[in-house]
């Protein structure tokens, strides 16, 4: 008999985590979620699978995980019982029974990441953990021009941290744009997948273009070069949020 | 020779503070600010005076303090040097040399407090320390009706924590209204002064009216009774922010 499989959508504040993935002697998102599930399952360990890992300090508004359960309770009750056992920097938004073969990582078709910049002269003390403070003028049109080059299917080797095990570095970006709201500039990236540090390196490069240290046309050259050294610095983790995952 | 007096406007995230006022073995806003000023003044202690205290967990967007300094540097440089020595949950927005007799507390003419409610079904993990999560339906019109009774000059004994040393409990409320923005209901109170826990007791009472546990007309009766027991519960600290102080 197969155990029912559950898909869960959750948000977390990455500030107080050493990242998503379980590691010894560190507080991780996966560790906290698995500890809550173990309590729900009378001390039986439950392994969870996420759409992907997030680094230390990176947040999620809509991370998706799956796991198998022996509990047979209604989705709404599942959600309440689960939420009650999680720490207050992780919030479950949705619980759903899914088919046995659903896989949070392998079946993800689209992911959206956002990177938030706070652009007013003084940092906003209430958003300091969720936005990068950028108190200088940025050329938004130049950054938008540069972003147009990354839309489509490309080899993103130049925008991948060198310490990676992934061989295949071709990804498709469906959308890349900039939202302006409430004192923030928000970089938005929708793609079929993202390499290690890819969004943060893209943002670091875009900031150099926005500051006019580089030209928007450099973006095409950097992609072409397939070399991490050609791209800009890796932007700090705390401005980044895994916004949503689509199946 | 008198020392130059400085007025400073600052914001802080109250989450990690045991309140504004210095106390032994606790991290306080006043303690952190005075420690930074001591460093700036070659280990000479500098006493600061605020427009008023805020309790543990209460935030400020525009707290005002004054102090005297022996340093003779330009305001913009003062601000930068000061900010560099403060922890990242306190941000200075403004520094200004003022007349010798300026007093942050005694000269305050108007103060604005805001209390933020997050009203969507699930808590927002990124606003959990700055908003009270209220996932049930509130009757906004009933709360507005009740708020109209507190505008004007009244004895606010019913809305003052019983542990207070203040004798005179008459205050004038100039404005009291509700803003709706970005998933939040924000209670806004502008007055010439506020008693201990006054805004939090007002909000606790308004929530009972919003949930239809009490009538808007109760507000007039509660004021009239001059008894803390007649009012509602004290709302939690973390939704409250000292928004601004006017001179």
CSV table of C-alpha atoms in Angstrom, one decimal:
chain,number,residue,atom,x,y,z
A,1,UNK,CA,0.0,0.0,0.0
A,2,UNK,CA,1.4,3.4,-1.0
A,3,UNK,CA,1.2,6.3,1.5
A,4,UNK,CA,-0.7,9.4,0.5
A,5,UNK,CA,1.6,12.1,-0.9
A,6,UNK,CA,1.2,15.7,0.1
A,7,UNK,CA,2.2,18.9,-1.7
A,8,UNK,CA,2.7,21.9,0.6
A,9,UNK,CA,3.3,25.6,-0.3
A,10,UNK,CA,5.2,27.6,2.2
A,11,UNK,CA,6.8,30.9,3.0
A,12,UNK,CA,9.9,31.5,5.1
A,13,UNK,CA,12.0,34.4,6.4
A,14,UNK,CA,15.5,33.2,5.5
A,15,UNK,CA,17.2,35.6,8.0
A,16,UNK,CA,17.6,33.1,10.9
A,17,UNK,CA,18.4,30.0,8.8
A,18,UNK,CA,21.7,28.6,7.6
A,19,UNK,CA,19.9,27.9,4.4
A,20,UNK,CA,17.3,25.4,3.2
A,21,UNK,CA,19.2,22.1,3.3
A,22,UNK,CA,19.8,20.1,6.4
A,23,UNK,CA,23.3,20.4,7.9
A,24,UNK,CA,24.8,19.4,11.2
A,25,UNK,CA,24.6,21.9,14.1
A,26,UNK,CA,22.8,24.5,12.1
A,27,UNK,CA,19.2,25.8,12.0
A,28,UNK,CA,17.8,25.0,8.5
A,29,UNK,CA,14.4,25.3,6.8
A,30,UNK,CA,14.4,21.6,5.9
A,31,UNK,CA,15.5,20.7,9.5
A,32,UNK,CA,12.7,22.7,11.1
A,33,UNK,CA,10.0,21.3,8.7
A,34,UNK,CA,11.1,17.7,9.1
A,35,UNK,CA,11.2,18.2,12.9
A,36,UNK,CA,7.5,19.4,12.8
A,37,UNK,CA,6.5,16.5,10.6
A,38,UNK,CA,8.2,14.0,12.9
A,39,UNK,CA,6.1,15.3,15.8
A,40,UNK,CA,3.0,14.9,13.7
A,41,UNK,CA,3.9,11.4,12.8
A,42,UNK,CA,4.6,10.1,16.4
A,43,UNK,CA,8.4,10.3,16.1
A,44,UNK,CA,8.6,8.6,12.7
A,45,UNK,CA,11.1,10.6,10.5
A,46,UNK,CA,9.5,12.1,7.3
A,47,UNK,CA,11.8,13.1,4.5
A,48,UNK,CA,10.7,16.2,2.5
A,49,UNK,CA,11.6,17.2,-1.1
A,50,UNK,CA,11.7,20.8,-2.2
A,51,UNK,CA,11.5,22.4,-5.6
A,52,UNK,CA,15.1,23.5,-5.0
A,53,UNK,CA,17.3,24.7,-2.2
A,54,UNK,CA,17.7,28.3,-1.1
A,55,UNK,CA,20.9,29.7,0.3
A,56,UNK,CA,21.4,31.1,3.8
A,57,UNK,CA,19.6,34.5,4.1
A,58,UNK,CA,17.4,33.8,1.0
A,59,UNK,CA,13.6,34.0,1.6
A,60,UNK,CA,10.6,32.2,0.1
A,61,UNK,CA,7.1,33.4,-0.5
A,62,UNK,CA,6.0,30.2,-2.3
A,63,UNK,CA,8.4,27.3,-1.9
A,64,UNK,CA,6.9,23.9,-2.8
A,65,UNK,CA,7.7,20.6,-1.1
A,66,UNK,CA,6.3,17.1,-1.2
A,67,UNK,CA,6.4,14.2,1.3
A,68,UNK,CA,4.5,11.0,2.1
A,69,UNK,CA,2.3,10.7,5.2
A,70,UNK,CA,0.6,7.9,7.1
A,71,UNK,CA,-1.9,10.4,8.5
A,72,UNK,CA,-5.3,10.4,7.0
A,73,UNK,CA,-6.8,13.8,7.8
A,74,UNK,CA,-8.5,16.5,5.8
A,75,UNK,CA,-6.4,19.1,4.0
A,76,UNK,CA,-7.6,22.0,6.1
A,77,UNK,CA,-6.9,20.1,9.4
A,78,UNK,CA,-3.6,19.0,8.1
A,79,UNK,CA,-2.6,22.6,7.4
A,80,UNK,CA,-3.7,23.8,10.9
A,81,UNK,CA,-1.9,21.0,12.7
A,82,UNK,CA,1.3,21.4,10.7
A,83,UNK,CA,1.3,25.2,11.1
A,84,UNK,CA,0.9,24.9,14.9
A,85,UNK,CA,4.2,22.9,15.0
A,86,UNK,CA,6.3,25.2,12.8
A,87,UNK,CA,8.4,28.1,14.1
A,88,UNK,CA,7.0,31.5,13.4
A,89,UNK,CA,9.5,32.2,10.6
A,90,UNK,CA,7.9,29.4,8.4
A,91,UNK,CA,4.3,29.7,7.3
A,92,UNK,CA,2.3,27.0,5.4
A,93,UNK,CA,-0.1,28.5,2.9
A,94,UNK,CA,-1.5,25.4,1.3
A,95,UNK,CA,-1.7,21.6,1.7
A,96,UNK,CA,-3.0,19.3,-1.0
A,97,UNK,CA,-3.1,15.5,-1.5
A,98,UNK,CA,-1.5,14.8,-4.9
A,99,UNK,CA,-0.8,11.8,-7.0
A,100,UNK,CA,1.9,9.3,-5.9
A,101,UNK,CA,4.3,10.3,-8.6
A,102,UNK,CA,4.2,14.1,-8.0
A,103,UNK,CA,7.7,15.4,-7.4
A,104,UNK,CA,8.3,19.0,-6.2
A,105,UNK,CA,11.6,19.3,-8.0
A,106,UNK,CA,11.4,17.2,-11.1
A,107,UNK,CA,7.9,18.3,-12.1
A,108,UNK,CA,8.4,22.0,-11.6
A,109,UNK,CA,7.8,23.8,-15.0
A,110,UNK,CA,8.4,27.4,-14.0
A,111,UNK,CA,9.9,29.3,-11.1
A,112,UNK,CA,9.8,32.9,-10.3
A,113,UNK,CA,12.5,34.7,-8.3
A,114,UNK,CA,12.3,38.3,-7.1
A,115,UNK,CA,15.1,40.5,-5.9
A,116,UNK,CA,14.1,43.6,-3.9
A,117,UNK,CA,16.1,46.8,-3.8
A,118,UNK,CA,15.2,49.6,-1.4
A,119,UNK,CA,16.2,52.8,-3.2
A,120,UNK,CA,15.4,55.7,-0.7
A,121,UNK,CA,18.3,57.6,0.9
A,122,UNK,CA,18.0,55.9,4.3
A,123,UNK,CA,17.5,52.2,4.9
A,124,UNK,CA,14.0,51.2,6.0
A,125,UNK,CA,14.6,49.5,9.3
A,126,UNK,CA,11.6,47.3,8.9
A,127,UNK,CA,12.7,46.0,5.5
A,128,UNK,CA,16.4,45.7,6.2
A,129,UNK,CA,16.4,41.9,6.1
A,130,UNK,CA,14.3,41.7,2.9
A,131,UNK,CA,15.7,44.4,0.6
A,132,UNK,CA,19.2,45.5,-0.5
A,133,UNK,CA,19.6,49.1,0.3
A,134,UNK,CA,20.8,51.0,-2.9
A,135,UNK,CA,20.7,54.7,-2.1
A,136,UNK,CA,22.3,55.8,-5.4
A,137,UNK,CA,20.6,56.5,-8.7
A,138,UNK,CA,20.2,53.6,-11.1
A,139,UNK,CA,19.4,53.9,-14.8
A,140,UNK,CA,16.3,51.7,-15.0
A,141,UNK,CA,16.1,51.8,-18.7
A,142,UNK,CA,19.6,50.6,-19.1
A,143,UNK,CA,18.9,47.7,-16.8
A,144,UNK,CA,15.7,46.8,-18.7
A,145,UNK,CA,17.6,46.9,-21.9
A,146,UNK,CA,20.2,44.5,-20.5
A,147,UNK,CA,17.5,42.2,-19.1
A,148,UNK,CA,16.1,41.7,-22.6
A,149,UNK,CA,19.2,39.9,-23.6
A,150,UNK,CA,18.7,37.1,-21.0
A,151,UNK,CA,15.1,36.3,-22.1
A,152,UNK,CA,15.1,33.1,-24.1
A,153,UNK,CA,17.1,29.9,-24.0
A,154,UNK,CA,20.8,30.5,-23.2
A,155,UNK,CA,23.9,28.8,-21.7
A,156,UNK,CA,24.1,30.7,-18.4
A,157,UNK,CA,27.6,29.5,-17.5
A,158,UNK,CA,28.7,33.1,-16.9
A,159,UNK,CA,25.9,33.5,-14.3
A,160,UNK,CA,26.6,30.3,-12.3
A,161,UNK,CA,28.8,30.1,-9.2
A,162,UNK,CA,32.0,28.2,-10.1
A,163,UNK,CA,31.4,25.7,-7.2
A,164,UNK,CA,28.6,23.7,-8.8
A,165,UNK,CA,28.1,20.1,-9.8
A,166,UNK,CA,25.6,20.9,-12.6
A,167,UNK,CA,26.9,20.0,-16.0
A,168,UNK,CA,24.1,21.3,-18.2
A,169,UNK,CA,23.9,25.1,-17.9
A,170,UNK,CA,21.3,25.9,-20.5
A,171,UNK,CA,18.1,27.4,-19.1
A,172,UNK,CA,15.1,29.2,-20.5
A,173,UNK,CA,14.1,32.6,-19.1
A,174,UNK,CA,10.5,33.4,-20.0
A,175,UNK,CA,10.2,36.8,-18.4
A,176,UNK,CA,12.7,39.3,-16.9
A,177,UNK,CA,11.5,42.8,-15.8
A,178,UNK,CA,11.5,45.4,-13.2
A,179,UNK,CA,8.6,46.4,-10.9
A,180,UNK,CA,8.6,49.8,-9.1
A,181,UNK,CA,6.5,49.9,-6.0
A,182,UNK,CA,6.6,51.5,-2.5
A,183,UNK,CA,10.1,52.8,-2.6
A,184,UNK,CA,11.4,49.5,-4.1
A,185,UNK,CA,12.8,48.4,-7.4
A,186,UNK,CA,12.0,44.7,-7.8
A,187,UNK,CA,13.8,42.5,-10.4
A,188,UNK,CA,11.6,39.7,-11.5
A,189,UNK,CA,12.8,36.6,-13.2
A,190,UNK,CA,10.6,33.7,-14.5
A,191,UNK,CA,12.4,30.7,-15.9
A,192,UNK,CA,12.3,26.9,-16.3
A,193,UNK,CA,15.1,26.6,-13.8
A,194,UNK,CA,18.0,28.6,-12.3
A,195,UNK,CA,21.7,27.7,-11.7
A,196,UNK,CA,23.5,28.1,-8.4
A,197,UNK,CA,23.6,31.9,-7.5
A,198,UNK,CA,22.3,32.7,-11.0
A,199,UNK,CA,19.7,35.4,-9.9
A,200,UNK,CA,22.2,37.0,-7.5
A,201,UNK,CA,24.9,37.2,-10.2
A,202,UNK,CA,22.4,38.5,-12.7
A,203,UNK,CA,21.4,41.2,-10.2
A,204,UNK,CA,25.0,42.1,-9.3
A,205,UNK,CA,25.7,42.6,-13.0
A,206,UNK,CA,22.5,44.6,-13.6
A,207,UNK,CA,23.5,46.9,-10.7
A,208,UNK,CA,26.8,47.6,-12.4
A,209,UNK,CA,24.9,48.5,-15.6
A,210,UNK,CA,22.4,50.6,-13.6
A,211,UNK,CA,25.3,52.5,-12.1
A,212,UNK,CA,26.7,53.0,-15.6
A,213,UNK,CA,29.9,51.2,-14.8
A,214,UNK,CA,29.0,48.9,-17.7
A,215,UNK,CA,26.9,49.1,-20.8
A,216,UNK,CA,23.6,47.2,-21.3
A,217,UNK,CA,25.3,45.6,-24.4
A,218,UNK,CA,27.8,43.9,-22.1
A,219,UNK,CA,25.0,41.5,-21.1
A,220,UNK,CA,25.1,39.8,-24.5
A,221,UNK,CA,28.9,39.6,-24.4
A,222,UNK,CA,28.9,38.1,-20.9
A,223,UNK,CA,26.4,35.4,-21.9
A,224,UNK,CA,28.5,34.6,-25.0
A,225,UNK,CA,31.8,34.4,-23.0
A,226,UNK,CA,30.5,31.5,-20.9
A,227,UNK,CA,32.8,32.6,-18.1
A,228,UNK,CA,31.8,33.5,-14.5
A,229,UNK,CA,34.7,36.0,-14.4
A,230,UNK,CA,33.0,38.2,-17.1
A,231,UNK,CA,29.9,38.8,-15.0
A,232,UNK,CA,29.4,41.1,-12.1
A,233,UNK,CA,29.6,40.5,-8.3
A,234,UNK,CA,27.1,38.2,-6.6
A,235,UNK,CA,24.4,40.4,-5.0
A,236,UNK,CA,23.8,39.7,-1.2
A,237,UNK,CA,21.4,36.9,-0.3
A,238,UNK,CA,18.9,38.9,1.8
A,239,UNK,CA,17.3,40.8,-1.2
A,240,UNK,CA,16.3,37.5,-2.9
A,241,UNK,CA,13.0,35.7,-2.6
A,242,UNK,CA,11.8,32.5,-4.2
A,243,UNK,CA,8.4,33.9,-5.2
A,244,UNK,CA,6.5,30.9,-6.7
A,245,UNK,CA,6.9,27.5,-8.4
A,246,UNK,CA,4.5,26.3,-11.1
A,247,UNK,CA,3.7,22.7,-12.2
B,1,UNK,CA,29.9,78.0,27.6
B,2,UNK,CA,26.9,75.9,26.6
B,3,UNK,CA,27.3,72.8,24.5
B,4,UNK,CA,25.5,72.7,21.1
B,5,UNK,CA,22.2,70.8,21.3
B,6,UNK,CA,21.2,68.3,18.7
B,7,UNK,CA,17.8,67.0,17.7
B,8,UNK,CA,17.8,63.6,16.0
B,9,UNK,CA,15.0,61.7,14.3
B,10,UNK,CA,15.3,57.9,14.3
B,11,UNK,CA,13.6,54.7,13.4
B,12,UNK,CA,13.9,51.4,15.2
B,13,UNK,CA,12.7,47.9,15.0
B,14,UNK,CA,11.5,47.2,18.5
B,15,UNK,CA,11.6,43.4,18.1
B,16,UNK,CA,15.0,42.8,19.7
B,17,UNK,CA,14.8,45.4,22.4
B,18,UNK,CA,13.6,45.2,26.0
B,19,UNK,CA,12.0,48.6,25.4
B,20,UNK,CA,13.3,52.2,25.0
B,21,UNK,CA,14.4,53.0,28.5
B,22,UNK,CA,17.8,51.9,29.9
B,23,UNK,CA,17.6,49.0,32.3
B,24,UNK,CA,20.3,46.7,33.8
B,25,UNK,CA,21.3,43.6,31.8
B,26,UNK,CA,18.9,44.3,29.0
B,27,UNK,CA,19.3,45.5,25.4
B,28,UNK,CA,17.4,48.8,25.1
B,29,UNK,CA,17.1,51.5,22.5
B,30,UNK,CA,18.4,54.2,24.8
B,31,UNK,CA,21.3,52.0,25.9
B,32,UNK,CA,22.4,51.3,22.3
B,33,UNK,CA,22.1,55.0,21.3
B,34,UNK,CA,24.0,56.2,24.3
B,35,UNK,CA,26.7,53.6,23.7
B,36,UNK,CA,27.2,54.9,20.1
B,37,UNK,CA,27.3,58.5,21.3
B,38,UNK,CA,29.8,57.6,24.0
B,39,UNK,CA,32.1,56.2,21.3
B,40,UNK,CA,31.7,59.3,19.3
B,41,UNK,CA,32.6,61.5,22.3
B,42,UNK,CA,35.9,59.7,23.3
B,43,UNK,CA,34.2,57.7,26.1
B,44,UNK,CA,32.4,60.7,27.6
B,45,UNK,CA,28.9,59.6,28.6
B,46,UNK,CA,26.1,61.5,26.7
B,47,UNK,CA,22.6,61.4,28.1
B,48,UNK,CA,19.7,61.4,25.6
B,49,UNK,CA,16.1,62.6,26.1
B,50,UNK,CA,13.3,61.1,23.9
B,51,UNK,CA,9.8,62.4,23.1
B,52,UNK,CA,8.6,59.5,25.2
B,53,UNK,CA,9.4,55.9,25.9
B,54,UNK,CA,8.2,53.0,23.9
B,55,UNK,CA,7.6,49.5,25.4
B,56,UNK,CA,9.3,46.3,24.6
B,57,UNK,CA,8.4,45.2,21.0
B,58,UNK,CA,7.0,48.6,20.0
B,59,UNK,CA,8.6,50.2,16.9
B,60,UNK,CA,9.4,53.7,15.9
B,61,UNK,CA,9.4,55.3,12.4
B,62,UNK,CA,10.1,58.8,13.7
B,63,UNK,CA,11.2,58.9,17.3
B,64,UNK,CA,12.8,62.2,18.3
B,65,UNK,CA,15.6,62.7,20.8
B,66,UNK,CA,17.8,65.5,21.9
B,67,UNK,CA,21.3,65.6,23.5
B,68,UNK,CA,24.2,68.0,24.0
B,69,UNK,CA,27.5,67.4,22.2
B,70,UNK,CA,31.0,68.7,22.4
B,71,UNK,CA,31.7,67.8,18.8
B,72,UNK,CA,31.6,70.6,16.2
B,73,UNK,CA,30.9,68.9,12.9
B,74,UNK,CA,28.5,69.5,10.1
B,75,UNK,CA,25.0,67.9,10.4
B,76,UNK,CA,25.5,65.6,7.4
B,77,UNK,CA,28.8,64.3,8.7
B,78,UNK,CA,27.3,64.0,12.2
B,79,UNK,CA,24.5,61.8,10.7
B,80,UNK,CA,27.0,59.5,8.9
B,81,UNK,CA,29.3,59.1,11.8
B,82,UNK,CA,26.4,58.4,14.2
B,83,UNK,CA,24.8,55.9,11.9
B,84,UNK,CA,28.0,54.0,11.4
B,85,UNK,CA,28.1,53.3,15.2
B,86,UNK,CA,24.5,52.2,15.6
B,87,UNK,CA,23.3,48.6,15.3
B,88,UNK,CA,21.3,47.8,12.2
B,89,UNK,CA,17.9,47.9,13.9
B,90,UNK,CA,18.3,51.6,14.7
B,91,UNK,CA,18.5,54.1,11.8
B,92,UNK,CA,19.0,57.9,12.1
B,93,UNK,CA,17.1,59.8,9.5
B,94,UNK,CA,17.9,63.4,10.5
B,95,UNK,CA,20.3,65.4,12.6
B,96,UNK,CA,19.9,69.1,13.3
B,97,UNK,CA,21.5,71.7,15.6
B,98,UNK,CA,18.7,73.3,17.7
B,99,UNK,CA,18.4,76.0,20.3
B,100,UNK,CA,19.8,75.3,23.7
B,101,UNK,CA,16.3,75.1,25.3
B,102,UNK,CA,14.8,72.6,22.8
B,103,UNK,CA,13.4,69.6,24.6
B,104,UNK,CA,12.3,66.5,22.8
B,105,UNK,CA,9.7,65.6,25.4
B,106,UNK,CA,8.4,68.9,26.8
B,107,UNK,CA,8.2,70.7,23.5
B,108,UNK,CA,6.3,68.0,21.5
B,109,UNK,CA,3.0,69.4,20.3
B,110,UNK,CA,1.6,66.4,18.4
B,111,UNK,CA,2.4,62.7,18.2
B,112,UNK,CA,1.2,60.2,15.7
B,113,UNK,CA,0.9,56.4,16.5
B,114,UNK,CA,-0.1,53.8,14.1
B,115,UNK,CA,-1.2,50.2,14.8
B,116,UNK,CA,-1.0,47.8,11.9
B,117,UNK,CA,-3.2,44.8,11.4
B,118,UNK,CA,-2.5,42.1,8.8
B,119,UNK,CA,-5.9,40.8,7.7
B,120,UNK,CA,-5.3,38.1,5.1
B,121,UNK,CA,-6.0,34.5,6.0
B,122,UNK,CA,-2.4,33.5,6.5
B,123,UNK,CA,0.2,35.5,8.4
B,124,UNK,CA,2.8,37.3,6.2
B,125,UNK,CA,6.1,35.9,7.4
B,126,UNK,CA,7.9,39.1,6.4
B,127,UNK,CA,5.6,41.4,8.4
B,128,UNK,CA,5.0,39.1,11.4
B,129,UNK,CA,7.0,41.3,13.8
B,130,UNK,CA,5.3,44.6,12.6
B,131,UNK,CA,1.6,43.7,12.3
B,132,UNK,CA,-0.9,41.9,14.4
B,133,UNK,CA,-2.4,39.0,12.3
B,134,UNK,CA,-6.2,39.3,12.4
B,135,UNK,CA,-7.6,36.7,10.0
B,136,UNK,CA,-11.2,37.2,10.9
B,137,UNK,CA,-13.7,39.7,9.4
B,138,UNK,CA,-13.8,43.1,11.1
B,139,UNK,CA,-16.6,45.7,10.7
B,140,UNK,CA,-14.6,48.7,9.6
B,141,UNK,CA,-17.5,51.1,9.7
B,142,UNK,CA,-18.4,50.1,13.3
B,143,UNK,CA,-14.7,50.7,14.3
B,144,UNK,CA,-14.7,54.1,12.6
B,145,UNK,CA,-17.9,55.1,14.3
B,146,UNK,CA,-16.4,54.2,17.7
B,147,UNK,CA,-13.2,56.1,16.9
B,148,UNK,CA,-15.2,59.3,16.3
B,149,UNK,CA,-16.0,59.3,20.1
B,150,UNK,CA,-12.4,59.6,21.1
B,151,UNK,CA,-11.6,62.6,18.9
B,152,UNK,CA,-11.5,65.7,21.1
B,153,UNK,CA,-10.4,66.4,24.7
B,154,UNK,CA,-11.2,63.7,27.1
B,155,UNK,CA,-10.2,62.0,30.3
B,156,UNK,CA,-8.6,58.8,29.1
B,157,UNK,CA,-8.4,57.0,32.5
B,158,UNK,CA,-10.3,54.0,31.0
B,159,UNK,CA,-7.6,53.7,28.4
B,160,UNK,CA,-4.6,53.9,30.7
B,161,UNK,CA,-2.7,50.9,32.2
B,162,UNK,CA,-3.4,50.9,35.9
B,163,UNK,CA,0.3,50.8,36.7
B,164,UNK,CA,1.1,54.5,35.9
B,165,UNK,CA,2.3,57.5,37.9
B,166,UNK,CA,0.6,60.0,35.7
B,167,UNK,CA,-2.1,62.0,37.6
B,168,UNK,CA,-3.5,64.1,34.8
B,169,UNK,CA,-5.2,61.8,32.3
B,170,UNK,CA,-6.8,64.4,30.0
B,171,UNK,CA,-5.5,64.3,26.5
B,172,UNK,CA,-6.6,65.7,23.2
B,173,UNK,CA,-6.9,63.4,20.1
B,174,UNK,CA,-6.9,65.5,16.9
B,175,UNK,CA,-7.4,62.7,14.5
B,176,UNK,CA,-8.3,59.0,14.7
B,177,UNK,CA,-8.9,57.0,11.5
B,178,UNK,CA,-8.3,53.8,9.7
B,179,UNK,CA,-6.2,53.4,6.5
B,180,UNK,CA,-6.5,50.4,4.3
B,181,UNK,CA,-3.4,49.4,2.3
B,182,UNK,CA,-1.6,46.4,1.0
B,183,UNK,CA,-3.5,43.8,3.0
B,184,UNK,CA,-3.4,45.9,6.1
B,185,UNK,CA,-5.8,47.9,8.2
B,186,UNK,CA,-3.9,50.7,9.9
B,187,UNK,CA,-5.3,52.5,13.0
B,188,UNK,CA,-4.0,56.0,13.0
B,189,UNK,CA,-4.1,58.2,16.2
B,190,UNK,CA,-2.8,61.8,16.3
B,191,UNK,CA,-2.9,63.5,19.7
B,192,UNK,CA,-1.1,66.0,22.0
B,193,UNK,CA,0.0,63.1,24.2
B,194,UNK,CA,-0.7,59.5,25.0
B,195,UNK,CA,-1.0,57.7,28.4
B,196,UNK,CA,0.7,54.4,29.2
B,197,UNK,CA,-0.6,51.7,26.9
B,198,UNK,CA,-3.3,54.0,25.7
B,199,UNK,CA,-3.1,53.2,22.0
B,200,UNK,CA,-2.9,49.4,22.6
B,201,UNK,CA,-6.0,49.5,24.9
B,202,UNK,CA,-7.8,51.6,22.3
B,203,UNK,CA,-7.0,49.1,19.6
B,204,UNK,CA,-7.9,46.1,21.8
B,205,UNK,CA,-11.3,47.8,22.4
B,206,UNK,CA,-11.8,48.6,18.8
B,207,UNK,CA,-11.1,45.0,17.8
B,208,UNK,CA,-13.9,43.8,20.1
B,209,UNK,CA,-16.2,46.4,18.4
B,210,UNK,CA,-14.9,45.2,14.9
B,211,UNK,CA,-15.8,41.6,15.9
B,212,UNK,CA,-19.2,42.8,17.0
B,213,UNK,CA,-18.7,41.6,20.5
B,214,UNK,CA,-19.4,45.2,21.6
B,215,UNK,CA,-21.3,48.2,20.1
B,216,UNK,CA,-19.6,51.3,18.7
B,217,UNK,CA,-21.7,53.2,21.3
B,218,UNK,CA,-19.8,51.4,24.1
B,219,UNK,CA,-16.8,53.7,23.3
B,220,UNK,CA,-18.6,56.7,24.8
B,221,UNK,CA,-19.7,54.8,27.9
B,222,UNK,CA,-16.1,53.4,28.4
B,223,UNK,CA,-14.7,57.0,28.3
B,224,UNK,CA,-17.4,58.2,30.7
B,225,UNK,CA,-16.7,55.4,33.2
B,226,UNK,CA,-13.1,56.4,33.8
B,227,UNK,CA,-12.2,52.8,34.7
B,228,UNK,CA,-9.6,50.6,33.0
B,229,UNK,CA,-11.8,47.6,33.6
B,230,UNK,CA,-14.5,48.9,31.3
B,231,UNK,CA,-12.2,49.0,28.2
B,232,UNK,CA,-11.0,46.0,26.1
B,233,UNK,CA,-7.8,44.0,26.3
B,234,UNK,CA,-4.4,45.6,25.6
B,235,UNK,CA,-3.4,44.7,22.0
B,236,UNK,CA,0.0,43.1,21.6
B,237,UNK,CA,3.1,45.5,21.4
B,238,UNK,CA,4.4,44.4,18.0
B,239,UNK,CA,1.7,46.0,15.9
B,240,UNK,CA,2.4,49.4,17.3
B,241,UNK,CA,4.7,52.1,15.8
B,242,UNK,CA,5.5,55.6,17.0
B,243,UNK,CA,5.0,57.2,13.6
B,244,UNK,CA,6.1,60.8,14.1
B,245,UNK,CA,6.5,63.7,16.6
B,246,UNK,CA,5.7,67.3,15.8
B,247,UNK,CA,7.1,70.5,17.4
